[in-house]
mmCIF file of C-alpha atoms in Angstrom:
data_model
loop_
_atom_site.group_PDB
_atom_site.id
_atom_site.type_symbol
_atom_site.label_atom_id
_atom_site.label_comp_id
_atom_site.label_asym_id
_atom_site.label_seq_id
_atom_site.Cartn_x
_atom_site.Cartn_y
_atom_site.Cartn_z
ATOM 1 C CA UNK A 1 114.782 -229.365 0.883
ATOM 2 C CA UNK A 2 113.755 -228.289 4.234
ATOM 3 C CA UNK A 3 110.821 -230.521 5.922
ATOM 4 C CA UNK A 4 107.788 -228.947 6.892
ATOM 5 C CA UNK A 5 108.164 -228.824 10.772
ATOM 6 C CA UNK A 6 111.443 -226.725 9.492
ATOM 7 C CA UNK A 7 109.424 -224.797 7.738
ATOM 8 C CA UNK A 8 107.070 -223.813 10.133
ATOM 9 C CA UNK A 9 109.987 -222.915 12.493
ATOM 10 C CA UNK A 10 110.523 -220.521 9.852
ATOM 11 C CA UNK A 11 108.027 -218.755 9.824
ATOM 12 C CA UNK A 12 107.796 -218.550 13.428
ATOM 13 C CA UNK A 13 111.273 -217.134 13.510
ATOM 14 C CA UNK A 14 110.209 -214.733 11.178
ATOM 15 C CA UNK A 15 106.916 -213.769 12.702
ATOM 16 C CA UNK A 16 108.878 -213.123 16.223
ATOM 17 C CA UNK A 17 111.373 -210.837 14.612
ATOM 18 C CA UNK A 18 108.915 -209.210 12.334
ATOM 19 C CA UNK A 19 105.860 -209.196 14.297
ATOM 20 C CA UNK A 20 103.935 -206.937 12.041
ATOM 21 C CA UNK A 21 104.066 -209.291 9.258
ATOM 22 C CA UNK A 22 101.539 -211.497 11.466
ATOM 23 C CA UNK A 23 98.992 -209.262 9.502
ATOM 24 C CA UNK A 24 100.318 -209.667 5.965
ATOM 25 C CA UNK A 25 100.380 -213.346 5.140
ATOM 26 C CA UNK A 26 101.988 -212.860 1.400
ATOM 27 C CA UNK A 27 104.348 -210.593 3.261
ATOM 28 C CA UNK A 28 105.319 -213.173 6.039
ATOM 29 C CA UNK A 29 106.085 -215.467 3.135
ATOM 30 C CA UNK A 30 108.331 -213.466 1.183
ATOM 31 C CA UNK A 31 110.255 -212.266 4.387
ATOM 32 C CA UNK A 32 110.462 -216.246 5.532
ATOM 33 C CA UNK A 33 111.318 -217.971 1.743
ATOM 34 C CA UNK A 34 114.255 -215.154 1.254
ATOM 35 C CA UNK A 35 115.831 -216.101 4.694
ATOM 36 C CA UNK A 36 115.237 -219.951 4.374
ATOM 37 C CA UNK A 37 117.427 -218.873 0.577
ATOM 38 C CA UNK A 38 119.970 -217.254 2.637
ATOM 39 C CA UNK A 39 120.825 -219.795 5.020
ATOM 40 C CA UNK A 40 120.878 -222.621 1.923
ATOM 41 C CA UNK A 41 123.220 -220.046 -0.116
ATOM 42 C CA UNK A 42 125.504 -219.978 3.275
ATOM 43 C CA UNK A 43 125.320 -223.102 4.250
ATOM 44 C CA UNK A 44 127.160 -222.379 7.438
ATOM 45 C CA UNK A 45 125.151 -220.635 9.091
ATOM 46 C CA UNK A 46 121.869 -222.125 10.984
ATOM 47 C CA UNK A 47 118.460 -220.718 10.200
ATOM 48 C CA UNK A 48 118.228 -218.305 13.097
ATOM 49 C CA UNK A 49 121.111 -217.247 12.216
ATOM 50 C CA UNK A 50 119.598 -216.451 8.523
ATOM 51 C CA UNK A 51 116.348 -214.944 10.093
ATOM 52 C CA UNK A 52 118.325 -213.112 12.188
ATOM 53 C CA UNK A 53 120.185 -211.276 9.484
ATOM 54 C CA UNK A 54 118.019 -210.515 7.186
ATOM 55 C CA UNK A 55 115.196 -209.445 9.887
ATOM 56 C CA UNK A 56 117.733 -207.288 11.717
ATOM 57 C CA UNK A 57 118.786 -205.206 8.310
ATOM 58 C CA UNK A 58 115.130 -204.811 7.061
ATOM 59 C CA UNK A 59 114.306 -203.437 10.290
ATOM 60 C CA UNK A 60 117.522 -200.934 11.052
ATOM 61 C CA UNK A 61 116.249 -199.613 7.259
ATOM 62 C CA UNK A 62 113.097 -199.770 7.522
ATOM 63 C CA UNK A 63 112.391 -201.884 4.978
ATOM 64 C CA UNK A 64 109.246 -203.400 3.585
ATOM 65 C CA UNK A 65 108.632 -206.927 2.643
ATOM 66 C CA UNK A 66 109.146 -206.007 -0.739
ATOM 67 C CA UNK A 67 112.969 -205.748 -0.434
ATOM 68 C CA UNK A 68 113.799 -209.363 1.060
ATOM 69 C CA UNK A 69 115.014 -210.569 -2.173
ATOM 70 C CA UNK A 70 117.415 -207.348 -2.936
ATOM 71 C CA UNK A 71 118.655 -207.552 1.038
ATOM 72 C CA UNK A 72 119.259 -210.871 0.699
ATOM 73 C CA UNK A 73 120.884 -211.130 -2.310
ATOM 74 C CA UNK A 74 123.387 -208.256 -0.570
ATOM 75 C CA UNK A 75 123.953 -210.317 2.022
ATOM 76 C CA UNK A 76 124.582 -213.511 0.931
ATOM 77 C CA UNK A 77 127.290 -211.981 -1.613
ATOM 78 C CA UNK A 78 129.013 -211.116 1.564
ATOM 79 C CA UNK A 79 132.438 -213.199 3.550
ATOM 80 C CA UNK A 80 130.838 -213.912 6.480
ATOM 81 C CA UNK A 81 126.715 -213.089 7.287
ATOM 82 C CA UNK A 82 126.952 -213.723 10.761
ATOM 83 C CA UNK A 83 129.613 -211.385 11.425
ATOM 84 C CA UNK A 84 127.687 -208.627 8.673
ATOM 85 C CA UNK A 85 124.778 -208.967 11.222
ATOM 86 C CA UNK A 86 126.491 -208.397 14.420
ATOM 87 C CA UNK A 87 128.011 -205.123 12.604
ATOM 88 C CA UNK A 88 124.604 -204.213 10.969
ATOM 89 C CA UNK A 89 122.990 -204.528 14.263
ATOM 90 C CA UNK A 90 125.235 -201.382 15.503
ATOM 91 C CA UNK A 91 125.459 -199.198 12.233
ATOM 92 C CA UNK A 92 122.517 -199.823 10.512
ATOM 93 C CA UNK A 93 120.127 -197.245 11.696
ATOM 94 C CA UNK A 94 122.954 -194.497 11.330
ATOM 95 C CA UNK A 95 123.685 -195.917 7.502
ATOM 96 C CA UNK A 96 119.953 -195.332 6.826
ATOM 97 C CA UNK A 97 119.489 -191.794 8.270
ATOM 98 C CA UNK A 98 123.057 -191.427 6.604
ATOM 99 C CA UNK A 99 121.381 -192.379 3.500
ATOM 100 C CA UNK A 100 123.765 -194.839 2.917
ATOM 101 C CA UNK A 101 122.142 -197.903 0.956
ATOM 102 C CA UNK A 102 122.500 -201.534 2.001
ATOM 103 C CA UNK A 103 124.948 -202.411 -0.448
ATOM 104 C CA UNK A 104 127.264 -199.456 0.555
ATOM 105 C CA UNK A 105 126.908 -200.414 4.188
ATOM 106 C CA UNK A 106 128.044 -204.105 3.403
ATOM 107 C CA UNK A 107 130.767 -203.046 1.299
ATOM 108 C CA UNK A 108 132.447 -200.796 4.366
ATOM 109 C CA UNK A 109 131.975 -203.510 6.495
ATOM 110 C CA UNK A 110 133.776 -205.819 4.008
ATOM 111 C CA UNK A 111 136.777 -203.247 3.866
ATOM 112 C CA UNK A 112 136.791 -203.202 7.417
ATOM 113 C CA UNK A 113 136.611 -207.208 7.969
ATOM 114 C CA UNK A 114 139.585 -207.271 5.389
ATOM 115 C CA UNK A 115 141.786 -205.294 7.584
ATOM 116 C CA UNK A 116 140.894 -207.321 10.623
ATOM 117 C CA UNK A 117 137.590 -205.126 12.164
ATOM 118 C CA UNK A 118 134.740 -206.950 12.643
ATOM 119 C CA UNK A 119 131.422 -208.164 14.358
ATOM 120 C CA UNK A 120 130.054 -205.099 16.670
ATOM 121 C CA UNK A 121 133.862 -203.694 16.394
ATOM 122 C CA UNK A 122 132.880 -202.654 13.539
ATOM 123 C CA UNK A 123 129.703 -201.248 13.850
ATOM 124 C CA UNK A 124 130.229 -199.179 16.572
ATOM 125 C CA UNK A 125 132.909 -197.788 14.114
ATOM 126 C CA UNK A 126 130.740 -196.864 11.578
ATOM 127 C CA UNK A 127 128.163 -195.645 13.723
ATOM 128 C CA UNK A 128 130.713 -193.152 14.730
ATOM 129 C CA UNK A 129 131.975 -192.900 11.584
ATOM 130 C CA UNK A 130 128.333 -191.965 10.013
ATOM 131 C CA UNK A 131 127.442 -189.498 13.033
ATOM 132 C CA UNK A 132 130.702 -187.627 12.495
ATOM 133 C CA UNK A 133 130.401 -186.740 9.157
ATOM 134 C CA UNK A 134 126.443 -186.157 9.377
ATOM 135 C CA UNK A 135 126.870 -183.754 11.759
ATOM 136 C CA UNK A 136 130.236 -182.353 9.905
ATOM 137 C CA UNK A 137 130.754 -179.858 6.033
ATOM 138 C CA UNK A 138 128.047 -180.524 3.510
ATOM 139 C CA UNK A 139 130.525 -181.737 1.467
ATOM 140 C CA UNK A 140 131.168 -184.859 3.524
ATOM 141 C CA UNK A 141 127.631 -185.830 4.653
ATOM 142 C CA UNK A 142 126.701 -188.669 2.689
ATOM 143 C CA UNK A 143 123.341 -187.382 3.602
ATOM 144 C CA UNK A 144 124.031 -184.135 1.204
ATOM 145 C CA UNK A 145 126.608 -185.816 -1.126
ATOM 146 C CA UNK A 146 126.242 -189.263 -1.326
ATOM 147 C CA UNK A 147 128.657 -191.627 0.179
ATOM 148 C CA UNK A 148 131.151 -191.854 -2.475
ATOM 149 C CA UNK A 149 131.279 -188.406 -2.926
ATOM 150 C CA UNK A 150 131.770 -187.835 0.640
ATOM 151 C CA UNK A 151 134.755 -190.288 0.899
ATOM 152 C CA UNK A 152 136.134 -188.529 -2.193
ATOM 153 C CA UNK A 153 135.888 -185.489 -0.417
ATOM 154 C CA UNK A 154 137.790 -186.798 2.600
ATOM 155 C CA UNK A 155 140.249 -188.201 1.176
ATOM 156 C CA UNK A 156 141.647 -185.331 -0.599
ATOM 157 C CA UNK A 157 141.535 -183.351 2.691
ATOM 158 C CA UNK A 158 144.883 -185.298 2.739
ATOM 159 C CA UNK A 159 144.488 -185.782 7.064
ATOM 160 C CA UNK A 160 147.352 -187.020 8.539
ATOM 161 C CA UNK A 161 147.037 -189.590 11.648
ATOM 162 C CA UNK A 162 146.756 -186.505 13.959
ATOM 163 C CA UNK A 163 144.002 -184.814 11.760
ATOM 164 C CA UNK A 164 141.841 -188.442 11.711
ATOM 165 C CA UNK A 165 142.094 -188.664 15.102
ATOM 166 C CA UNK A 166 140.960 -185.145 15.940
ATOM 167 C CA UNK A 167 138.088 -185.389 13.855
ATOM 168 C CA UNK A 168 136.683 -189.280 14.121
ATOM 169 C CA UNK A 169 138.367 -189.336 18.067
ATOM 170 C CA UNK A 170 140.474 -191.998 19.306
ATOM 171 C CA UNK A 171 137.870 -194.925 18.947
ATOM 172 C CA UNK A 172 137.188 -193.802 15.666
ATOM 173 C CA UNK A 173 140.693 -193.419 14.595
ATOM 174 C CA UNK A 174 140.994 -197.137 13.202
ATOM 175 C CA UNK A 175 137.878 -197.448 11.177
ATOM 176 C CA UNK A 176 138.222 -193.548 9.632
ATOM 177 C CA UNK A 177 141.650 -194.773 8.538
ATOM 178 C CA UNK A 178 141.038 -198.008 7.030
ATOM 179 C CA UNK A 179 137.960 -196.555 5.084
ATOM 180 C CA UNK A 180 140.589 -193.669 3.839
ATOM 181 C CA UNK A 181 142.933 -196.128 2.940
ATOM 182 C CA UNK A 182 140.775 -198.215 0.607
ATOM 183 C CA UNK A 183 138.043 -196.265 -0.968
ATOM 184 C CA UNK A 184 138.633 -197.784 -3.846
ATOM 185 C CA UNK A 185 137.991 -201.068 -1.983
ATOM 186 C CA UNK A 186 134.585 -199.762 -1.272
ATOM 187 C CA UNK A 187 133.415 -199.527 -4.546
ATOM 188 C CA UNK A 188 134.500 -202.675 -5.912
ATOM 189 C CA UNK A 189 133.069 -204.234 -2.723
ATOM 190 C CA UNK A 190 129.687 -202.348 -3.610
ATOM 191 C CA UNK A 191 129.689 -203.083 -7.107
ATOM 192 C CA UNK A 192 130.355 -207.063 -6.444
ATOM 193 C CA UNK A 193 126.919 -206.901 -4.042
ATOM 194 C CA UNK A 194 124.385 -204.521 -6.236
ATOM 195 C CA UNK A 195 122.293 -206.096 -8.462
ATOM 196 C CA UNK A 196 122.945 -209.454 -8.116
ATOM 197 C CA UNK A 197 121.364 -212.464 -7.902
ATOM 198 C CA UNK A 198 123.860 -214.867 -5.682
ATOM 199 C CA UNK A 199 121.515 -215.727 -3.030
ATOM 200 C CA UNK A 200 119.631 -217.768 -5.738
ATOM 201 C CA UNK A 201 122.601 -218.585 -8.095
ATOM 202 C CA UNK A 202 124.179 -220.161 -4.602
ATOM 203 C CA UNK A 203 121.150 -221.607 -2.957
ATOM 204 C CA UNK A 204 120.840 -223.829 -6.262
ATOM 205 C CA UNK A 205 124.087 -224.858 -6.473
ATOM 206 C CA UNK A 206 123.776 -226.207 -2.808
ATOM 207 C CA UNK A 207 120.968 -227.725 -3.198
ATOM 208 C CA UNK A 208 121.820 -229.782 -6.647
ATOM 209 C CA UNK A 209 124.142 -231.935 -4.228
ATOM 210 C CA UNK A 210 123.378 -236.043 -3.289
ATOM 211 C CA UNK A 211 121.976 -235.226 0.090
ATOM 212 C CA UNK A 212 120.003 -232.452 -0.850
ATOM 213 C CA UNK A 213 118.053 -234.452 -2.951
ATOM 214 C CA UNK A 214 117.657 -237.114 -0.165
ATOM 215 C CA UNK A 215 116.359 -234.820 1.843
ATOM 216 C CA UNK A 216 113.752 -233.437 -0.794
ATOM 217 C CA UNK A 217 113.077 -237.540 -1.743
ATOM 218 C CA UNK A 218 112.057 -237.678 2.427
ATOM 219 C CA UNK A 219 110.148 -234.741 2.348
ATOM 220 C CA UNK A 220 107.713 -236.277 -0.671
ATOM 221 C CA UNK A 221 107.146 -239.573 1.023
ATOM 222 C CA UNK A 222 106.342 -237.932 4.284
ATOM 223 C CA UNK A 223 104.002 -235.326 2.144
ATOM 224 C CA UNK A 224 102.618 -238.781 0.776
ATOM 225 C CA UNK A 225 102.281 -240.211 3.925
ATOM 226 C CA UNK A 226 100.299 -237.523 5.297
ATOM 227 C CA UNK A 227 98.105 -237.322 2.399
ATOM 228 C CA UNK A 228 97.620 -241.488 2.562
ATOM 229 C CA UNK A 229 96.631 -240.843 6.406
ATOM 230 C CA UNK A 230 94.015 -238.206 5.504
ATOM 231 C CA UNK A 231 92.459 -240.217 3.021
ATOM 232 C CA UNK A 232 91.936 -243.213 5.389
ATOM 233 C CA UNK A 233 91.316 -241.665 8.344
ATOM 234 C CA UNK A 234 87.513 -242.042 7.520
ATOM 235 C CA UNK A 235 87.565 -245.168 6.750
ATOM 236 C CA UNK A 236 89.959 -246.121 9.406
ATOM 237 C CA UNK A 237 87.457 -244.245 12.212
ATOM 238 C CA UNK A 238 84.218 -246.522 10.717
ATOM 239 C CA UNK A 239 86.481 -249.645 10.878
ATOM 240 C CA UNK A 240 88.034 -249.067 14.406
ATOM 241 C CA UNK A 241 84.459 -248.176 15.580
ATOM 242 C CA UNK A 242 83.252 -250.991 14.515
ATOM 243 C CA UNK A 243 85.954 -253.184 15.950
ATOM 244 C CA UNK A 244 85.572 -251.421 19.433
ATOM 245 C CA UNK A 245 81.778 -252.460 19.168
ATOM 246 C CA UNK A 246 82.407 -256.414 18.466
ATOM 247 C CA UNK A 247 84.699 -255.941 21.416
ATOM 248 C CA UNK A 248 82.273 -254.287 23.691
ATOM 249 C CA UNK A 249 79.515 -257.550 22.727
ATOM 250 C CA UNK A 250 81.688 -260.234 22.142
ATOM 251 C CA UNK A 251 82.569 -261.076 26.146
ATOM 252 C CA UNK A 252 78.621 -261.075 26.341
ATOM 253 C CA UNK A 253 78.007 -263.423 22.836
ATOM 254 C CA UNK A 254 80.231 -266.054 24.437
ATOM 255 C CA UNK A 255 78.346 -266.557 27.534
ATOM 256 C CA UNK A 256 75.403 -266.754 25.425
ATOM 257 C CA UNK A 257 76.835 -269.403 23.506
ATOM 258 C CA UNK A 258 78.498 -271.068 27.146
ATOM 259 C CA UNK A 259 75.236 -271.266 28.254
#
């Protein structure tokens, strides 16, 4: 439904946050259709918004092109993608060297967001949160154990408020508890995002709507129109030509005919 100058500021977007897809055309494409899906699965977000988010978690993982579809997909099964950015954009390179998968590092966020921390609040928890127990027991490094493992782990340590605090520090204190709290919170929220495939199921929903299809019936006549103007334009150069010529002789051919 989107026309094609929004289009093309789509893949600009995309190109400017991703500036080593410039070389990869295929690659540029999938990167720019899966964030063009987000924002129509949101619907309340804008497209830089979209670009933003999905650009900003492929690059804190590392991600190739490939994975567009899965991140997106993660994302848009999420409350609130604006606010998962701003907290991806804080914790997402510490999830990855955690080795804690996309879907895992949603699903905290979602705990936290349900318990009132959000945005860059909380990322910069979970940054701290990761670092602490990466640098912490083998038996609560995600790195070594896996993430639910590692929560397991820590939660049967049984730490009271003075414990938490000691370990995860004062700034750390609230998002260490809240995780604690609700582990099992964190799998359901990770199970609702893996695998799925809401950014589509939601993008077609919002798109089967009145004004979506107005928009798509505008974007075929102007295709139309364009392709009309292309196919005259030859004929319309030889006519218009021609016209400026009688125009050019014509002052002269009536003083002939004056005279």
């Amino acid at each position: 439904r989107q026309s094609a100058a929004e289009i093309l500021d789509a893949f600009m977007l995309v190109g400017s946050a991703k500036p080593e897809l410039l070389g990869d055309k295929e690659a540029l494409k999938a990167v720019t259709e899966e964030a063009m899906r987000l924002q129509a699965a949101a619907k309340d977000i804008t497209l830089n918004e979209a670009v933003d988010s999905l650009t900003l978690s492929l690059n804190q993982y590392g991600a190739a092109a490939d994975q567009a579809g899965r991140f997106t997909n993660v994302l848009a099964g999420s409350a609130n993608i604006a606010s998962q950015a701003k907290a991806i954009r804080n914790a997402g390179t510490a999830a990855a060297s955690a080795n804690v998968p996309i879907e895992q590092t949603v699903a905290l966020i979602e705990t936290l967001a349900y318990r009132g921390i959000k945005d860059e609040v909380a990322g910069t928890g979970l940054k701290k949160f990761f670092l602490i127990l990466q640098t912490g027991a083998d038996e609560t490094n995600p790195k070594i154990v896996g993430l639910d493992k590692a929560l397991e782990n820590l939660k049967n340590k049984n730490m009271d408020a003075g414990a938490i605090k000691k370990m995860f520090g004062e700034e750390g204190y609230n998002t260490a508890s809240v995780i604690l709290q609700n582990t099992e919170m964190v799998k359901d929220f990770t199970a609702a995002v893996t695998g799925t495939n809401v950014a589509y199921e939601q993008a077609a929903i919002n798109s089967d709507t009145a004004q979506a299809k107005l928009e798509q019936a505008r974007n075929k006549m102007k295709l139309a129109a364009i392709d009309l103007g292309e196919k005259l334009n030859p004929a319309l150069t030889v006519s218009t030509n021609m016209l400026t010529n009688v125009i050019k002789y014509l002052p002269g051919l009536i003083d002939w005919c004056n005279k």
